[in-house]
Every structure is written in structure tokens, then in C-alpha cells.
mmCIF file of C-alpha atoms in Angstrom:
data_model
loop_
_atom_site.group_PDB
_atom_site.id
_atom_site.type_symbol
_atom_site.label_atom_id
_atom_site.label_comp_id
_atom_site.label_asym_id
_atom_site.label_seq_id
_atom_site.Cartn_x
_atom_site.Cartn_y
_atom_site.Cartn_z
ATOM 1 C CA MET A 1463 13.430 7.491 22.646
ATOM 2 C CA LYS A 1464 12.421 3.964 21.696
ATOM 3 C CA VAL A 1465 14.703 2.107 19.306
ATOM 4 C CA LEU A 1466 12.962 -0.960 17.895
ATOM 5 C CA SER A 1467 14.362 -3.865 15.897
ATOM 6 C CA ALA A 1468 12.446 -5.927 13.348
ATOM 7 C CA GLN A 1469 11.752 -8.490 16.071
ATOM 8 C CA ASP A 1470 10.406 -5.750 18.363
ATOM 9 C CA VAL A 1471 8.037 -4.589 15.626
ATOM 10 C CA ARG A 1472 6.696 -8.107 15.088
ATOM 11 C CA ARG A 1473 6.176 -8.761 18.773
ATOM 12 C CA ALA A 1474 4.378 -5.460 19.376
ATOM 13 C CA VAL A 1475 2.054 -5.329 16.348
ATOM 14 C CA PRO A 1476 0.392 -8.549 15.139
ATOM 15 C CA MET A 1477 -1.288 -8.521 11.728
ATOM 16 C CA SER A 1478 -4.810 -8.106 13.112
ATOM 17 C CA THR A 1479 -3.715 -4.980 14.996
ATOM 18 C CA ALA A 1480 -1.908 -3.684 11.905
ATOM 19 C CA ILE A 1481 -5.020 -4.112 9.750
ATOM 20 C CA ASP A 1482 -7.180 -2.188 12.228
ATOM 21 C CA ALA A 1483 -4.569 0.573 12.489
ATOM 22 C CA VAL A 1484 -4.159 0.928 8.723
ATOM 23 C CA ARG A 1485 -7.930 0.905 8.161
ATOM 24 C CA ASP A 1486 -8.318 3.719 10.699
ATOM 25 C CA ALA A 1487 -5.489 5.677 9.062
ATOM 26 C CA PHE A 1488 -7.222 5.559 5.675
ATOM 27 C CA ARG A 1489 -10.420 6.800 7.280
ATOM 28 C CA GLU A 1490 -8.396 9.659 8.764
ATOM 29 C CA LEU A 1491 -6.883 10.358 5.354
ATOM 30 C CA ALA A 1492 -10.349 10.524 3.781
ATOM 31 C CA ALA A 1493 -11.405 12.946 6.527
ATOM 32 C CA GLY A 1494 -8.558 15.296 5.577
ATOM 33 C CA ASN A 1495 -6.586 14.711 8.755
ATOM 34 C CA PHE A 1496 -3.187 14.109 7.128
ATOM 35 C CA VAL A 1497 -0.680 16.428 5.503
ATOM 36 C CA LEU A 1498 0.892 14.170 2.905
ATOM 37 C CA PRO A 1499 3.841 15.566 0.898
ATOM 38 C CA PRO A 1500 4.739 13.841 -2.379
ATOM 39 C CA ARG A 1501 7.154 10.958 -2.055
ATOM 40 C CA GLN A 1502 10.748 11.975 -2.815
ATOM 41 C CA ILE A 1503 12.474 9.654 -5.269
ATOM 42 C CA PHE A 1504 16.229 9.549 -5.818
ATOM 43 C CA GLY A 1505 18.554 7.447 -7.971
ATOM 44 C CA ASP A 1506 15.832 6.175 -10.314
ATOM 45 C CA GLY A 1507 13.849 4.800 -7.397
ATOM 46 C CA SER A 1508 16.728 3.296 -5.442
ATOM 47 C CA VAL A 1509 16.136 5.701 -2.535
ATOM 48 C CA LEU A 1510 12.701 6.865 -1.399
ATOM 49 C CA VAL A 1511 11.679 9.253 1.379
ATOM 50 C CA MET A 1512 8.064 9.245 2.575
ATOM 51 C CA SER A 1513 6.419 11.339 5.274
ATOM 52 C CA ALA A 1514 3.025 12.078 6.796
ATOM 53 C CA TYR A 1515 1.776 14.503 9.446
ATOM 54 C CA HIS A 1516 -1.409 13.741 11.424
ATOM 55 C CA THR A 1517 -2.972 17.084 12.271
ATOM 56 C CA PRO A 1518 -5.328 16.011 15.126
ATOM 57 C CA THR A 1519 -2.469 14.544 17.196
ATOM 58 C CA GLY A 1520 0.460 16.593 15.893
ATOM 59 C CA SER A 1521 2.373 13.373 15.251
ATOM 60 C CA ALA A 1522 4.514 12.677 12.215
ATOM 61 C CA VAL A 1523 6.389 9.878 10.509
ATOM 62 C CA VAL A 1524 9.341 9.920 8.117
ATOM 63 C CA LYS A 1525 10.636 6.808 6.375
ATOM 64 C CA LYS A 1526 13.820 6.495 4.339
ATOM 65 C CA ILE A 1527 13.968 3.430 2.081
ATOM 66 C CA GLY A 1528 16.884 2.015 0.144
ATOM 67 C CA ILE A 1529 15.866 -0.476 -2.561
ATOM 68 C CA ALA A 1530 18.195 -2.909 -4.310
ATOM 69 C CA LEU A 1531 16.103 -5.566 -6.049
ATOM 70 C CA ASP A 1532 19.133 -7.754 -6.774
ATOM 71 C CA GLU A 1533 20.108 -7.975 -3.089
ATOM 72 C CA VAL A 1534 18.718 -9.766 -0.023
ATOM 73 C CA PRO A 1535 16.978 -8.110 1.672
ATOM 74 C CA ALA A 1536 15.835 -5.909 -1.211
ATOM 75 C CA ILE A 1537 14.449 -3.233 1.130
ATOM 76 C CA ARG A 1538 16.428 -1.496 3.866
ATOM 77 C CA ALA A 1539 14.536 1.228 5.661
ATOM 78 C CA THR A 1540 14.336 3.297 8.824
ATOM 79 C CA VAL A 1541 11.199 4.857 10.302
ATOM 80 C CA ILE A 1542 11.223 7.860 12.648
ATOM 81 C CA TRP A 1543 8.011 8.762 14.476
ATOM 82 C CA THR A 1544 7.395 11.715 16.810
ATOM 83 C CA GLY A 1545 4.341 12.762 18.740
ATOM 84 C CA ALA A 1546 3.070 13.907 22.150
ATOM 85 C CA GLY A 1547 6.503 13.877 23.739
ATOM 86 C CA ASP A 1548 7.351 10.441 22.353
ATOM 87 C CA GLN A 1549 9.881 9.541 19.710
ATOM 88 C CA LEU A 1550 10.798 6.210 18.231
ATOM 89 C CA VAL A 1551 13.179 4.889 15.613
ATOM 90 C CA ALA A 1552 12.281 1.513 14.162
ATOM 91 C CA ASP A 1553 13.347 -0.975 11.545
ATOM 92 C CA GLY A 1554 11.592 0.207 8.417
ATOM 93 C CA GLY A 1555 11.833 -3.036 6.478
ATOM 94 C CA SER A 1556 9.571 -4.876 8.901
ATOM 95 C CA ILE A 1557 7.181 -1.921 9.089
ATOM 96 C CA THR A 1558 7.013 -1.758 5.282
ATOM 97 C CA THR A 1559 6.143 -5.421 4.807
ATOM 98 C CA LEU A 1560 3.710 -5.360 7.749
ATOM 99 C CA ARG A 1561 1.816 -2.258 6.635
ATOM 100 C CA THR A 1562 1.717 -3.516 3.045
ATOM 101 C CA GLY A 1563 0.237 -6.816 4.173
ATOM 102 C CA ALA A 1564 -2.183 -4.891 6.366
ATOM 103 C CA VAL A 1565 -3.460 -2.643 3.567
ATOM 104 C CA VAL A 1566 -3.994 -5.729 1.418
ATOM 105 C CA GLY A 1567 -5.995 -7.161 4.317
ATOM 106 C CA VAL A 1568 -8.121 -3.992 4.422
ATOM 107 C CA ALA A 1569 -8.744 -4.025 0.654
ATOM 108 C CA THR A 1570 -9.393 -7.774 0.576
ATOM 109 C CA ASP A 1571 -11.901 -7.454 3.405
ATOM 110 C CA LEU A 1572 -13.656 -4.727 1.417
ATOM 111 C CA LEU A 1573 -13.776 -6.410 -2.006
ATOM 112 C CA ALA A 1574 -13.078 -10.150 -1.918
ATOM 113 C CA PRO A 1575 -15.906 -12.708 -1.779
ATOM 114 C CA ALA A 1576 -16.865 -13.380 1.830
ATOM 115 C CA ASP A 1577 -16.501 -17.141 1.271
ATOM 116 C CA ALA A 1578 -13.113 -16.914 -0.469
ATOM 117 C CA SER A 1579 -11.111 -20.028 0.348
ATOM 118 C CA ARG A 1580 -8.409 -20.232 -2.350
ATOM 119 C CA LEU A 1581 -5.462 -17.834 -2.520
ATOM 120 C CA ALA A 1582 -2.796 -17.677 -5.206
ATOM 121 C CA LEU A 1583 0.396 -15.888 -4.187
ATOM 122 C CA ILE A 1584 2.762 -14.779 -6.955
ATOM 123 C CA GLY A 1585 6.187 -13.921 -5.564
ATOM 124 C CA THR A 1586 8.414 -15.386 -2.882
ATOM 125 C CA GLY A 1587 10.392 -12.357 -1.709
ATOM 126 C CA ALA A 1588 10.338 -10.359 1.512
ATOM 127 C CA GLN A 1589 6.857 -8.904 0.909
ATOM 128 C CA ALA A 1590 5.222 -12.254 0.179
ATOM 129 C CA PRO A 1591 4.656 -13.699 3.698
ATOM 130 C CA ASP A 1592 2.770 -10.652 4.937
ATOM 131 C CA GLN A 1593 0.546 -10.746 1.854
ATOM 132 C CA VAL A 1594 -0.599 -14.167 2.993
ATOM 133 C CA ARG A 1595 -0.920 -13.093 6.624
ATOM 134 C CA GLY A 1596 -3.014 -10.092 5.627
ATOM 135 C CA VAL A 1597 -5.453 -12.162 3.561
ATOM 136 C CA LEU A 1598 -5.694 -14.982 6.108
ATOM 137 C CA ALA A 1599 -6.621 -12.442 8.778
ATOM 138 C CA VAL A 1600 -9.809 -11.456 6.913
ATOM 139 C CA ARG A 1601 -10.915 -14.484 4.869
ATOM 140 C CA PRO A 1602 -11.376 -18.234 5.595
ATOM 141 C CA ILE A 1603 -8.578 -19.383 3.308
ATOM 142 C CA ALA A 1604 -8.070 -23.145 3.193
ATOM 143 C CA ASP A 1605 -5.699 -23.497 0.219
ATOM 144 C CA VAL A 1606 -2.746 -21.328 -0.841
ATOM 145 C CA ILE A 1607 -0.689 -21.896 -3.976
ATOM 146 C CA VAL A 1608 2.728 -20.219 -3.724
ATOM 147 C CA THR A 1609 4.340 -19.503 -7.090
ATOM 148 C CA GLY A 1610 7.671 -17.997 -8.025
ATOM 149 C CA ARG A 1611 10.426 -18.207 -10.608
ATOM 150 C CA SER A 1612 12.368 -20.524 -8.316
ATOM 151 C CA ALA A 1613 10.751 -23.807 -7.327
ATOM 152 C CA ASP A 1614 13.130 -24.018 -4.371
ATOM 153 C CA HIS A 1615 12.054 -20.612 -3.082
ATOM 154 C CA ALA A 1616 8.378 -21.511 -3.504
ATOM 155 C CA ARG A 1617 8.905 -24.735 -1.540
ATOM 156 C CA ALA A 1618 10.828 -22.952 1.216
ATOM 157 C CA LEU A 1619 8.199 -20.238 1.628
ATOM 158 C CA SER A 1620 5.377 -22.793 1.567
ATOM 159 C CA LYS A 1621 7.039 -24.724 4.388
ATOM 160 C CA THR A 1622 7.605 -21.590 6.467
ATOM 161 C CA LEU A 1623 3.986 -20.518 6.089
ATOM 162 C CA ALA A 1624 2.675 -24.052 6.696
ATOM 163 C CA ASP A 1625 4.534 -24.122 10.005
ATOM 164 C CA GLU A 1626 2.863 -20.817 10.943
ATOM 165 C CA PHE A 1627 -0.602 -21.772 9.663
ATOM 166 C CA PRO A 1628 -0.900 -25.572 10.056
ATOM 167 C CA GLU A 1629 -4.635 -25.470 9.344
ATOM 168 C CA VAL A 1630 -4.004 -24.163 5.801
ATOM 169 C CA LYS A 1631 -2.766 -26.250 2.857
ATOM 170 C CA PHE A 1632 0.213 -24.662 1.075
ATOM 171 C CA THR A 1633 1.248 -25.910 -2.364
ATOM 172 C CA PRO A 1634 4.405 -24.636 -4.097
ATOM 173 C CA GLY A 1635 4.649 -24.204 -7.843
ATOM 174 C CA THR A 1636 6.026 -22.178 -10.748
ATOM 175 C CA ASP A 1637 3.069 -22.156 -13.187
ATOM 176 C CA ILE A 1638 1.219 -18.879 -12.641
ATOM 177 C CA ASP A 1639 -1.691 -19.624 -14.977
ATOM 178 C CA ASP A 1640 -2.322 -22.918 -13.219
ATOM 179 C CA ALA A 1641 -2.145 -21.234 -9.806
ATOM 180 C CA ILE A 1642 -4.673 -18.504 -10.590
ATOM 181 C CA ALA A 1643 -7.146 -20.584 -12.638
ATOM 182 C CA ASP A 1644 -9.382 -21.415 -9.661
ATOM 183 C CA ALA A 1645 -8.305 -18.692 -7.222
ATOM 184 C CA ASP A 1646 -10.740 -16.551 -5.262
ATOM 185 C CA ILE A 1647 -7.949 -14.111 -4.392
ATOM 186 C CA VAL A 1648 -4.641 -13.409 -6.149
ATOM 187 C CA CYS A 1649 -1.763 -11.517 -4.515
ATOM 188 C CA CYS A 1650 1.091 -10.223 -6.677
ATOM 189 C CA ALA A 1651 4.319 -9.315 -4.894
ATOM 190 C CA THR A 1652 7.071 -9.267 -7.514
ATOM 191 C CA SER A 1653 9.506 -6.858 -9.148
ATOM 192 C CA SER A 1654 8.201 -7.664 -12.625
ATOM 193 C CA THR A 1655 8.427 -5.182 -15.485
ATOM 194 C CA ALA A 1656 5.889 -7.100 -17.615
ATOM 195 C CA PRO A 1657 2.408 -8.434 -16.788
ATOM 196 C CA LEU A 1658 2.509 -11.733 -14.934
ATOM 197 C CA PHE A 1659 -0.562 -13.221 -16.637
ATOM 198 C CA SER A 1660 -3.400 -12.379 -19.004
ATOM 199 C CA ALA A 1661 -6.921 -11.604 -17.841
ATOM 200 C CA ASP A 1662 -8.135 -14.702 -19.704
ATOM 201 C CA ALA A 1663 -6.252 -16.871 -17.192
ATOM 202 C CA LEU A 1664 -8.323 -15.527 -14.276
ATOM 203 C CA PRO A 1665 -11.723 -16.746 -13.099
ATOM 204 C CA GLY A 1666 -14.685 -14.469 -13.733
ATOM 205 C CA ARG A 1667 -15.073 -13.922 -9.981
ATOM 206 C CA VAL A 1668 -11.781 -13.009 -8.324
ATOM 207 C CA HIS A 1669 -10.126 -10.271 -6.288
ATOM 208 C CA VAL A 1670 -6.572 -9.308 -7.296
ATOM 209 C CA ASN A 1671 -4.090 -7.433 -5.088
ATOM 210 C CA ALA A 1672 -0.898 -6.024 -6.621
ATOM 211 C CA ILE A 1673 1.794 -4.408 -4.485
ATOM 212 C CA GLY A 1674 5.078 -5.162 -6.240
ATOM 213 C CA ALA A 1675 5.258 -2.573 -9.043
ATOM 214 C CA PHE A 1676 6.160 0.799 -7.539
ATOM 215 C CA ARG A 1677 7.837 2.496 -10.518
ATOM 216 C CA PRO A 1678 6.354 3.655 -13.840
ATOM 217 C CA THR A 1679 8.568 1.096 -15.621
ATOM 218 C CA MET A 1680 7.183 -1.847 -13.618
ATOM 219 C CA ARG A 1681 4.008 -3.838 -14.280
ATOM 220 C CA GLU A 1682 2.453 -6.892 -12.676
ATOM 221 C CA LEU A 1683 -1.111 -6.660 -14.014
ATOM 222 C CA PRO A 1684 -2.288 -6.908 -17.629
ATOM 223 C CA ARG A 1685 -4.091 -4.011 -19.277
ATOM 224 C CA ASP A 1686 -7.077 -6.193 -20.143
ATOM 225 C CA LEU A 1687 -7.742 -6.952 -16.474
ATOM 226 C CA PHE A 1688 -8.629 -3.304 -15.882
ATOM 227 C CA ALA A 1689 -11.067 -3.433 -18.785
ATOM 228 C CA THR A 1690 -12.960 -6.315 -17.137
ATOM 229 C CA ALA A 1691 -12.830 -5.192 -13.482
ATOM 230 C CA SER A 1692 -15.946 -3.880 -11.751
ATOM 231 C CA THR A 1693 -13.766 -1.873 -9.330
ATOM 232 C CA VAL A 1694 -10.172 -0.636 -9.484
ATOM 233 C CA LEU A 1695 -9.169 0.414 -5.972
ATOM 234 C CA VAL A 1696 -5.993 2.383 -5.185
ATOM 235 C CA ASP A 1697 -4.497 3.638 -1.946
ATOM 236 C CA GLN A 1698 -4.323 7.178 -3.344
ATOM 237 C CA GLN A 1699 -5.141 8.329 -6.872
ATOM 238 C CA GLU A 1700 -2.298 10.835 -7.148
ATOM 239 C CA ALA A 1701 0.320 8.321 -6.017
ATOM 240 C CA ALA A 1702 -1.011 5.604 -8.335
ATOM 241 C CA LEU A 1703 -0.950 7.905 -11.360
ATOM 242 C CA GLU A 1704 2.641 8.925 -10.625
ATOM 243 C CA GLU A 1705 4.165 5.594 -9.600
ATOM 244 C CA SER A 1706 2.145 2.576 -10.723
ATOM 245 C CA GLY A 1707 3.272 1.337 -14.123
ATOM 246 C CA GLU A 1708 0.101 -0.650 -14.753
ATOM 247 C CA ILE A 1709 -2.222 2.211 -13.777
ATOM 248 C CA ILE A 1710 -0.257 4.693 -15.894
ATOM 249 C CA ASP A 1711 -0.397 2.304 -18.855
ATOM 250 C CA ALA A 1712 -4.128 1.653 -18.450
ATOM 251 C CA VAL A 1713 -4.928 5.385 -18.280
ATOM 252 C CA ASP A 1714 -2.596 6.339 -21.140
ATOM 253 C CA SER A 1715 -4.131 3.636 -23.353
ATOM 254 C CA GLY A 1716 -7.676 4.731 -22.560
ATOM 255 C CA THR A 1717 -8.483 1.431 -20.856
ATOM 256 C CA LEU A 1718 -9.126 3.351 -17.632
ATOM 257 C CA GLN A 1719 -10.199 6.905 -16.960
ATOM 258 C CA ARG A 1720 -8.807 8.730 -13.956
ATOM 259 C CA THR A 1721 -12.341 8.871 -12.594
ATOM 260 C CA ASP A 1722 -12.471 5.053 -12.643
ATOM 261 C CA LEU A 1723 -9.904 4.902 -9.827
ATOM 262 C CA VAL A 1724 -11.540 4.455 -6.422
ATOM 263 C CA GLU A 1725 -9.526 5.579 -3.383
ATOM 264 C CA LEU A 1726 -9.442 3.241 -0.396
ATOM 265 C CA GLY A 1727 -10.247 5.843 2.279
ATOM 266 C CA PRO A 1728 -13.611 6.997 0.876
ATOM 267 C CA ALA A 1729 -14.439 3.418 -0.166
ATOM 268 C CA LEU A 1730 -14.440 2.365 3.485
ATOM 269 C CA SER A 1731 -17.484 4.593 4.011
ATOM 270 C CA THR A 1732 -19.091 4.025 0.612
ATOM 271 C CA PRO A 1733 -18.151 0.511 -0.532
ATOM 272 C CA PRO A 1734 -17.739 0.130 -4.305
ATOM 273 C CA ALA A 1735 -18.950 -2.764 -6.425
ATOM 274 C CA SER A 1736 -17.447 -6.081 -5.390
ATOM 275 C CA THR A 1737 -18.883 -8.316 -8.104
ATOM 276 C CA GLY A 1738 -16.962 -10.185 -10.777
ATOM 277 C CA ARG A 1739 -13.330 -9.134 -10.921
ATOM 278 C CA THR A 1740 -11.968 -6.501 -8.558
ATOM 279 C CA VAL A 1741 -8.469 -5.041 -8.310
ATOM 280 C CA PHE A 1742 -6.515 -3.318 -5.562
ATOM 281 C CA LYS A 1743 -3.311 -1.605 -6.652
ATOM 282 C CA SER A 1744 -1.091 -0.198 -3.919
ATOM 283 C CA VAL A 1745 2.139 1.774 -4.173
ATOM 284 C CA GLY A 1746 2.177 2.568 -0.445
ATOM 285 C CA ILE A 1747 1.698 5.952 1.213
ATOM 286 C CA GLY A 1748 2.857 7.631 4.412
ATOM 287 C CA PRO A 1749 -0.282 7.155 6.546
ATOM 288 C CA GLN A 1750 0.291 3.392 6.429
ATOM 289 C CA ASP A 1751 3.720 3.817 8.039
ATOM 290 C CA TRP A 1752 2.253 6.337 10.479
ATOM 291 C CA ALA A 1753 -0.401 3.803 11.494
ATOM 292 C CA ILE A 1754 2.124 1.100 12.392
ATOM 293 C CA ALA A 1755 4.507 3.554 14.089
ATOM 294 C CA ALA A 1756 1.647 4.995 16.154
ATOM 295 C CA ALA A 1757 0.658 1.476 17.199
ATOM 296 C CA LEU A 1758 4.278 0.834 18.222
ATOM 297 C CA ALA A 1759 4.325 4.046 20.251
ATOM 298 C CA ARG A 1760 1.201 2.897 22.126
ATOM 299 C CA ALA A 1761 2.523 -0.611 22.752
#
């Protein structure tokens, strides 16, 4: 049995490898090669259990997550993976942030303008750095504005990322509308329960990723954004309709129809419209964890 720390995960699976692995996993999901039970939710979302079984290889992953948004770190998780005589137990917090950054990289590569150079990041928590890493892996980003409620946290994260990516300009701030006004790509990674901005604050041509709201009571995106988007991409329709507060609100209000939601797996074979405004909303599903764990098992 392999037992892997957060540092082990980072050393074994760089972001480019994670993006390729997650992209392949979504293709496998679209092909019907996963058994994917519904996520189990306990304590009003404070404990989650996710699993996935890959039928061609007979391998499986189970992840237990404890979430406390008022603590640091907010996510504490463990991943168990079994397959072909191998078994590993790994730090689930690092896998969660890595696979979430990777799926944003996959979606951004699919929908964002090829010449996108300006990224606005909203949020400075544990998920935020991998959002930037995922986007930088697929687009020629030159400028990143890092925004958060705390100016000190925005400055600290900007410095950390600037040290990692010295060729990119990082600017900290707290004004979201100012940050997104000229953005080509926006990444939202917060625990907000209310929309972070209005659609009017966005450019007419922009790709928006939102990964922070994972409960029906949470919302990062405004309803009017969905009304103006050419494509609304989700990791899985069923999961989005059960867990994403902004998707539930948009469907309940009639702003979106269920049939408007495009799943990522099929979209990789039949790309949707990528003009004007596009949105990717992720709540995270088991095949993403399976993808990273399988890559760790091969490493």
C-alpha cells in the first residue's frame, strides 16, 4: 500500500499531467465507463463521501471530505484508491484542489478565447492557487488580478504566485468589478452565498469558471449571466441540479432550462459554442478524484 502526503501528491502529478488525466476521465465518463453513485452528504454539507468505479480497469476511488469554511484549511480529506493489485491512501485536500484546478483547465481550454491573456481570480483560499495554475497551463496569460475580501490575503497570494510564475504580472486588489471589467477569463473560488458581481460588470467576450459554491444555499454567479451566456457547461447535469445553488436558481426561475446545461464529457467530442460569454460550473465528481489517484498509482 502506498501512503502519500500532500507533498507526495504535488511531486508526482504536475498540473499538466492532472489536466490530461482529468480530460481522459471525462471522456471515459461520456463513454459510460464509470459507475458513479450519488454523493453522500452529511451534517448539512460538512461531511461528503464521493466514489467512482471504472469498469474497464476494475479500479475504484472513495473520498471522504470534512468541510469547515471557518477553519484553515477549510477542507480535510482522504482518498483511497484500489485497482489491479495496487492500493493507495493519499491526502485528499491536495487531490481536491489539484483535480479542481485541472477540470477548470480542461473547461478553459475548451471554451476560453485562444488568445486570452487577462485572468481575474476571485478568492484567496486553498482552492485559488490551483485555479490559476490550471488556467496558465492552457492559455497565454500575462496579467492576473487577485481579488479577495482581505487585501492582505490578496497580496500574500499574489506574491506566492509571482514567485512561481515570474513571467506573469500579478496584481492584488479587493474591487471585484474593477478586476473583471477587462478580463478574458474569470475564476471564482469562494464560499459566497450571494452573487459576487452582476453580468453588466463583465465584458461581452469572457469565459467564467465557478467552483466555490457546492451547496444549494451557495451562489457565486448572478442569474443574469446565465441569460447572456452562449454555453453553460457543467461537469455533470445531475450533480449540478442537486448541488449548485446558482444552477438550481437559474433553472427554478426559468432563466435556464435543464436542456441548456452542456456536460463536459460529451462536449470534449462535440465542442459547444464558445462565442461571447461562456460559463463552466463545477461541483466536482468522483471521476476527477479517480483520475488523479490513478495517475498517482502509475507514478
